[in-house]
Amino acid sequence: MIEIAYKAQPLGRKDLRVIARQFRQILGIENVLYVNVLRILELVMPTIFEGFEYEIVGRHELPMKRHADTDVVNRSIRIREDVYEKACNGDGQSRMTIMHEIAHYLLIVVCGVKFARSFSDEPVKTYEDPEWQAKALAGEIMCDARLVVGVK
Ligand SMILES: [Zn+2]
């Protein structure tokens, strides 16, 4: 989550879907309906992305109301312990929180999507909003539209 307005290189839903499918392909989970987020975080990410780190932290270590965050400079993701525990128990929202941070990491660290503070008075366009991009990418990775009946 970012409070200050940031503007990223534009990426639309179609671009994000391509990135999500490539990621699923690299992981060998193209046809998997239930994505094992914790396995990706703990085993896959550190194996395929050199320098990737994650940390489970206490509630007081993250700003209030923040469940997780990504430090793109140090290439690490921090996850609040209660969110991690809930994800271990299969909680959908917590699994999505972790995938959201992985999505930030993939976009900025792996894909090299540039972003900068927005000083304009104009609201940041949806497809240039790093939060929207991470949310949409996480959704595409978690749920490939091709595998869902009735969705094209
Ligand atoms: Zn975010």
mmCIF file of C-alpha atoms and ligand atoms in Angstrom:
data_model
loop_
_atom_site.group_PDB
_atom_site.id
_atom_site.type_symbol
_atom_site.label_atom_id
_atom_site.label_comp_id
_atom_site.label_asym_id
_atom_site.label_seq_id
_atom_site.Cartn_x
_atom_site.Cartn_y
_atom_site.Cartn_z
ATOM 1 C CA MET A 1 0.000 0.000 0.000
ATOM 2 C CA ILE A 2 1.288 3.422 -0.903
ATOM 3 C CA GLU A 3 -0.281 6.575 0.531
ATOM 4 C CA ILE A 4 1.553 9.161 -1.568
ATOM 5 C CA ALA A 5 0.369 9.273 -5.177
ATOM 6 C CA TYR A 6 2.682 7.330 -7.428
ATOM 7 C CA LYS A 7 2.485 6.965 -11.130
ATOM 8 C CA ALA A 8 3.839 3.910 -12.917
ATOM 9 C CA GLN A 9 4.493 3.158 -16.557
ATOM 10 C CA PRO A 10 1.095 2.394 -18.067
ATOM 11 C CA LEU A 11 0.082 -1.260 -17.979
ATOM 12 C CA GLY A 12 -3.396 -2.362 -18.892
ATOM 13 C CA ARG A 13 -5.313 -5.486 -17.984
ATOM 14 C CA LYS A 14 -4.096 -7.250 -21.146
ATOM 15 C CA ASP A 15 -0.421 -6.546 -20.343
ATOM 16 C CA LEU A 16 -0.883 -7.787 -16.789
ATOM 17 C CA ARG A 17 -2.622 -10.923 -18.013
ATOM 18 C CA VAL A 18 0.394 -11.678 -20.228
ATOM 19 C CA ILE A 19 2.779 -11.224 -17.268
ATOM 20 C CA ALA A 20 0.550 -13.417 -15.069
ATOM 21 C CA ARG A 21 0.473 -16.189 -17.668
ATOM 22 C CA GLN A 22 4.241 -16.053 -18.149
ATOM 23 C CA PHE A 23 4.720 -16.281 -14.392
ATOM 24 C CA ARG A 24 2.319 -19.230 -14.139
ATOM 25 C CA GLN A 25 4.188 -20.867 -17.008
ATOM 26 C CA ILE A 26 7.602 -20.400 -15.340
ATOM 27 C CA LEU A 27 6.140 -21.962 -12.212
ATOM 28 C CA GLY A 28 4.605 -24.835 -14.136
ATOM 29 C CA ILE A 29 1.143 -24.056 -12.769
ATOM 30 C CA GLU A 30 -0.623 -23.039 -15.991
ATOM 31 C CA ASN A 31 -3.533 -25.346 -15.324
ATOM 32 C CA VAL A 32 -3.676 -25.125 -11.562
ATOM 33 C CA LEU A 33 -6.895 -23.725 -10.137
ATOM 34 C CA TYR A 34 -5.796 -23.320 -6.516
ATOM 35 C CA VAL A 35 -2.536 -21.385 -6.419
ATOM 36 C CA ASN A 36 -0.354 -22.276 -3.428
ATOM 37 C CA VAL A 37 0.727 -18.764 -2.467
ATOM 38 C CA LEU A 38 2.872 -19.831 0.481
ATOM 39 C CA ARG A 39 4.799 -22.317 -1.611
ATOM 40 C CA ILE A 40 5.464 -19.547 -4.149
ATOM 41 C CA LEU A 41 6.603 -17.171 -1.400
ATOM 42 C CA GLU A 42 8.759 -19.606 0.516
ATOM 43 C CA LEU A 43 10.162 -21.936 -2.119
ATOM 44 C CA VAL A 44 9.686 -20.604 -5.622
ATOM 45 C CA MET A 45 10.491 -16.893 -5.290
ATOM 46 C CA PRO A 46 13.816 -17.379 -3.427
ATOM 47 C CA THR A 47 14.803 -20.077 -5.928
ATOM 48 C CA ILE A 48 14.096 -18.247 -9.169
ATOM 49 C CA PHE A 49 14.823 -14.649 -8.120
ATOM 50 C CA GLU A 50 18.265 -14.211 -6.671
ATOM 51 C CA GLY A 51 18.271 -11.912 -3.690
ATOM 52 C CA PHE A 52 14.566 -12.261 -3.014
ATOM 53 C CA GLU A 53 13.794 -12.235 0.677
ATOM 54 C CA TYR A 54 10.703 -12.283 2.807
ATOM 55 C CA GLU A 55 10.161 -11.758 6.479
ATOM 56 C CA ILE A 56 7.292 -12.491 8.838
ATOM 57 C CA VAL A 57 7.083 -9.559 11.225
ATOM 58 C CA GLY A 58 5.208 -8.642 14.383
ATOM 59 C CA ARG A 59 2.218 -6.300 14.274
ATOM 60 C CA HIS A 60 4.218 -3.367 15.639
ATOM 61 C CA GLU A 61 6.843 -3.606 12.906
ATOM 62 C CA LEU A 62 4.538 -2.408 10.144
ATOM 63 C CA PRO A 63 2.658 0.897 10.090
ATOM 64 C CA MET A 64 -0.865 0.752 11.490
ATOM 65 C CA LYS A 65 -3.410 -1.075 9.356
ATOM 66 C CA ARG A 66 -0.717 -2.310 6.977
ATOM 67 C CA HIS A 67 -0.785 -6.056 6.415
ATOM 68 C CA ALA A 68 2.348 -6.377 4.346
ATOM 69 C CA ASP A 69 4.745 -4.334 2.248
ATOM 70 C CA THR A 70 7.439 -4.643 -0.365
ATOM 71 C CA ASP A 71 10.829 -2.986 -0.231
ATOM 72 C CA VAL A 72 11.927 -2.887 -3.853
ATOM 73 C CA VAL A 73 15.382 -1.541 -3.028
ATOM 74 C CA ASN A 74 16.246 -4.364 -0.629
ATOM 75 C CA ARG A 75 14.166 -6.837 -2.632
ATOM 76 C CA SER A 76 12.206 -8.005 0.324
ATOM 77 C CA ILE A 77 8.612 -8.519 1.344
ATOM 78 C CA ARG A 78 7.409 -8.140 4.917
ATOM 79 C CA ILE A 79 4.238 -9.883 6.013
ATOM 80 C CA ARG A 80 2.493 -9.348 9.313
ATOM 81 C CA GLU A 81 2.495 -12.565 11.356
ATOM 82 C CA ASP A 82 -1.272 -12.760 11.767
ATOM 83 C CA VAL A 83 -1.746 -12.358 8.011
ATOM 84 C CA TYR A 84 0.795 -15.117 7.417
ATOM 85 C CA GLU A 85 -0.930 -17.409 9.900
ATOM 86 C CA LYS A 86 -4.330 -16.792 8.355
ATOM 87 C CA ALA A 87 -2.889 -17.496 4.901
ATOM 88 C CA CYS A 88 -1.511 -20.790 6.250
ATOM 89 C CA ASN A 89 -5.052 -21.629 7.289
ATOM 90 C CA GLY A 90 -6.310 -20.935 3.782
ATOM 91 C CA ASP A 91 -7.829 -17.486 4.346
ATOM 92 C CA GLY A 92 -8.479 -16.023 0.903
ATOM 93 C CA GLN A 93 -7.911 -12.376 1.748
ATOM 94 C CA SER A 94 -4.586 -13.102 3.448
ATOM 95 C CA ARG A 95 -3.431 -15.255 0.537
ATOM 96 C CA MET A 96 -4.341 -12.369 -1.773
ATOM 97 C CA THR A 97 -2.418 -9.901 0.427
ATOM 98 C CA ILE A 98 0.733 -11.975 0.021
ATOM 99 C CA MET A 99 0.206 -12.365 -3.729
ATOM 100 C CA HIS A 100 -0.338 -8.593 -3.975
ATOM 101 C CA GLU A 101 3.147 -8.002 -2.557
ATOM 102 C CA ILE A 102 4.615 -10.651 -4.863
ATOM 103 C CA ALA A 103 2.927 -8.780 -7.730
ATOM 104 C CA HIS A 104 4.593 -5.498 -6.697
ATOM 105 C CA TYR A 105 7.901 -7.350 -6.610
ATOM 106 C CA LEU A 106 7.365 -8.921 -10.046
ATOM 107 C CA LEU A 107 6.355 -5.623 -11.628
ATOM 108 C CA ILE A 108 9.043 -3.387 -10.173
ATOM 109 C CA VAL A 109 12.010 -5.655 -9.471
ATOM 110 C CA VAL A 110 11.586 -8.350 -12.129
ATOM 111 C CA CYS A 111 9.835 -6.521 -14.976
ATOM 112 C CA GLY A 112 11.519 -3.195 -14.207
ATOM 113 C CA VAL A 113 8.322 -1.148 -14.381
ATOM 114 C CA LYS A 114 9.340 2.420 -13.641
ATOM 115 C CA PHE A 115 7.379 4.496 -11.208
ATOM 116 C CA ALA A 116 7.706 7.933 -9.725
ATOM 117 C CA ARG A 117 5.848 10.271 -7.417
ATOM 118 C CA SER A 118 3.037 12.077 -9.084
ATOM 119 C CA PHE A 119 3.134 15.827 -8.521
ATOM 120 C CA SER A 120 0.230 16.533 -10.776
ATOM 121 C CA ASP A 121 -3.160 17.615 -9.454
ATOM 122 C CA GLU A 122 -4.765 15.245 -11.893
ATOM 123 C CA PRO A 123 -5.706 11.908 -10.353
ATOM 124 C CA VAL A 124 -3.415 9.067 -11.430
ATOM 125 C CA LYS A 125 -5.052 7.029 -14.181
ATOM 126 C CA THR A 126 -6.059 3.527 -13.153
ATOM 127 C CA TYR A 127 -3.641 1.764 -15.505
ATOM 128 C CA GLU A 128 -0.802 3.963 -14.212
ATOM 129 C CA ASP A 129 -1.594 3.327 -10.563
ATOM 130 C CA PRO A 130 0.980 0.907 -9.051
ATOM 131 C CA GLU A 131 -1.626 -0.301 -6.540
ATOM 132 C CA TRP A 132 -4.161 -1.092 -9.230
ATOM 133 C CA GLN A 133 -1.455 -2.813 -11.298
ATOM 134 C CA ALA A 134 -0.393 -5.005 -8.350
ATOM 135 C CA LYS A 135 -4.010 -5.782 -7.480
ATOM 136 C CA ALA A 136 -4.895 -6.701 -11.050
ATOM 137 C CA LEU A 137 -1.737 -8.795 -11.536
ATOM 138 C CA ALA A 138 -2.296 -10.640 -8.246
ATOM 139 C CA GLY A 139 -5.863 -11.388 -9.326
ATOM 140 C CA GLU A 140 -4.715 -12.666 -12.720
ATOM 141 C CA ILE A 141 -2.088 -14.928 -11.127
ATOM 142 C CA MET A 142 -4.502 -16.289 -8.527
ATOM 143 C CA CYS A 143 -7.278 -16.871 -11.001
ATOM 144 C CA ASP A 144 -6.502 -17.454 -14.662
ATOM 145 C CA ALA A 145 -9.624 -16.486 -16.577
ATOM 146 C CA ARG A 146 -9.050 -19.363 -19.024
ATOM 147 C CA LEU A 147 -9.557 -21.870 -16.226
ATOM 148 C CA VAL A 148 -12.778 -20.377 -15.015
ATOM 149 C CA VAL A 149 -15.867 -21.649 -16.765
ATOM 150 C CA GLY A 150 -17.901 -18.954 -18.423
ATOM 151 C CA VAL A 151 -15.154 -16.345 -18.435
ATOM 152 C CA LYS A 152 -13.292 -15.572 -21.630
HETATM 153 ZN ZN ZN B 1 0.269 -2.533 -2.720
#
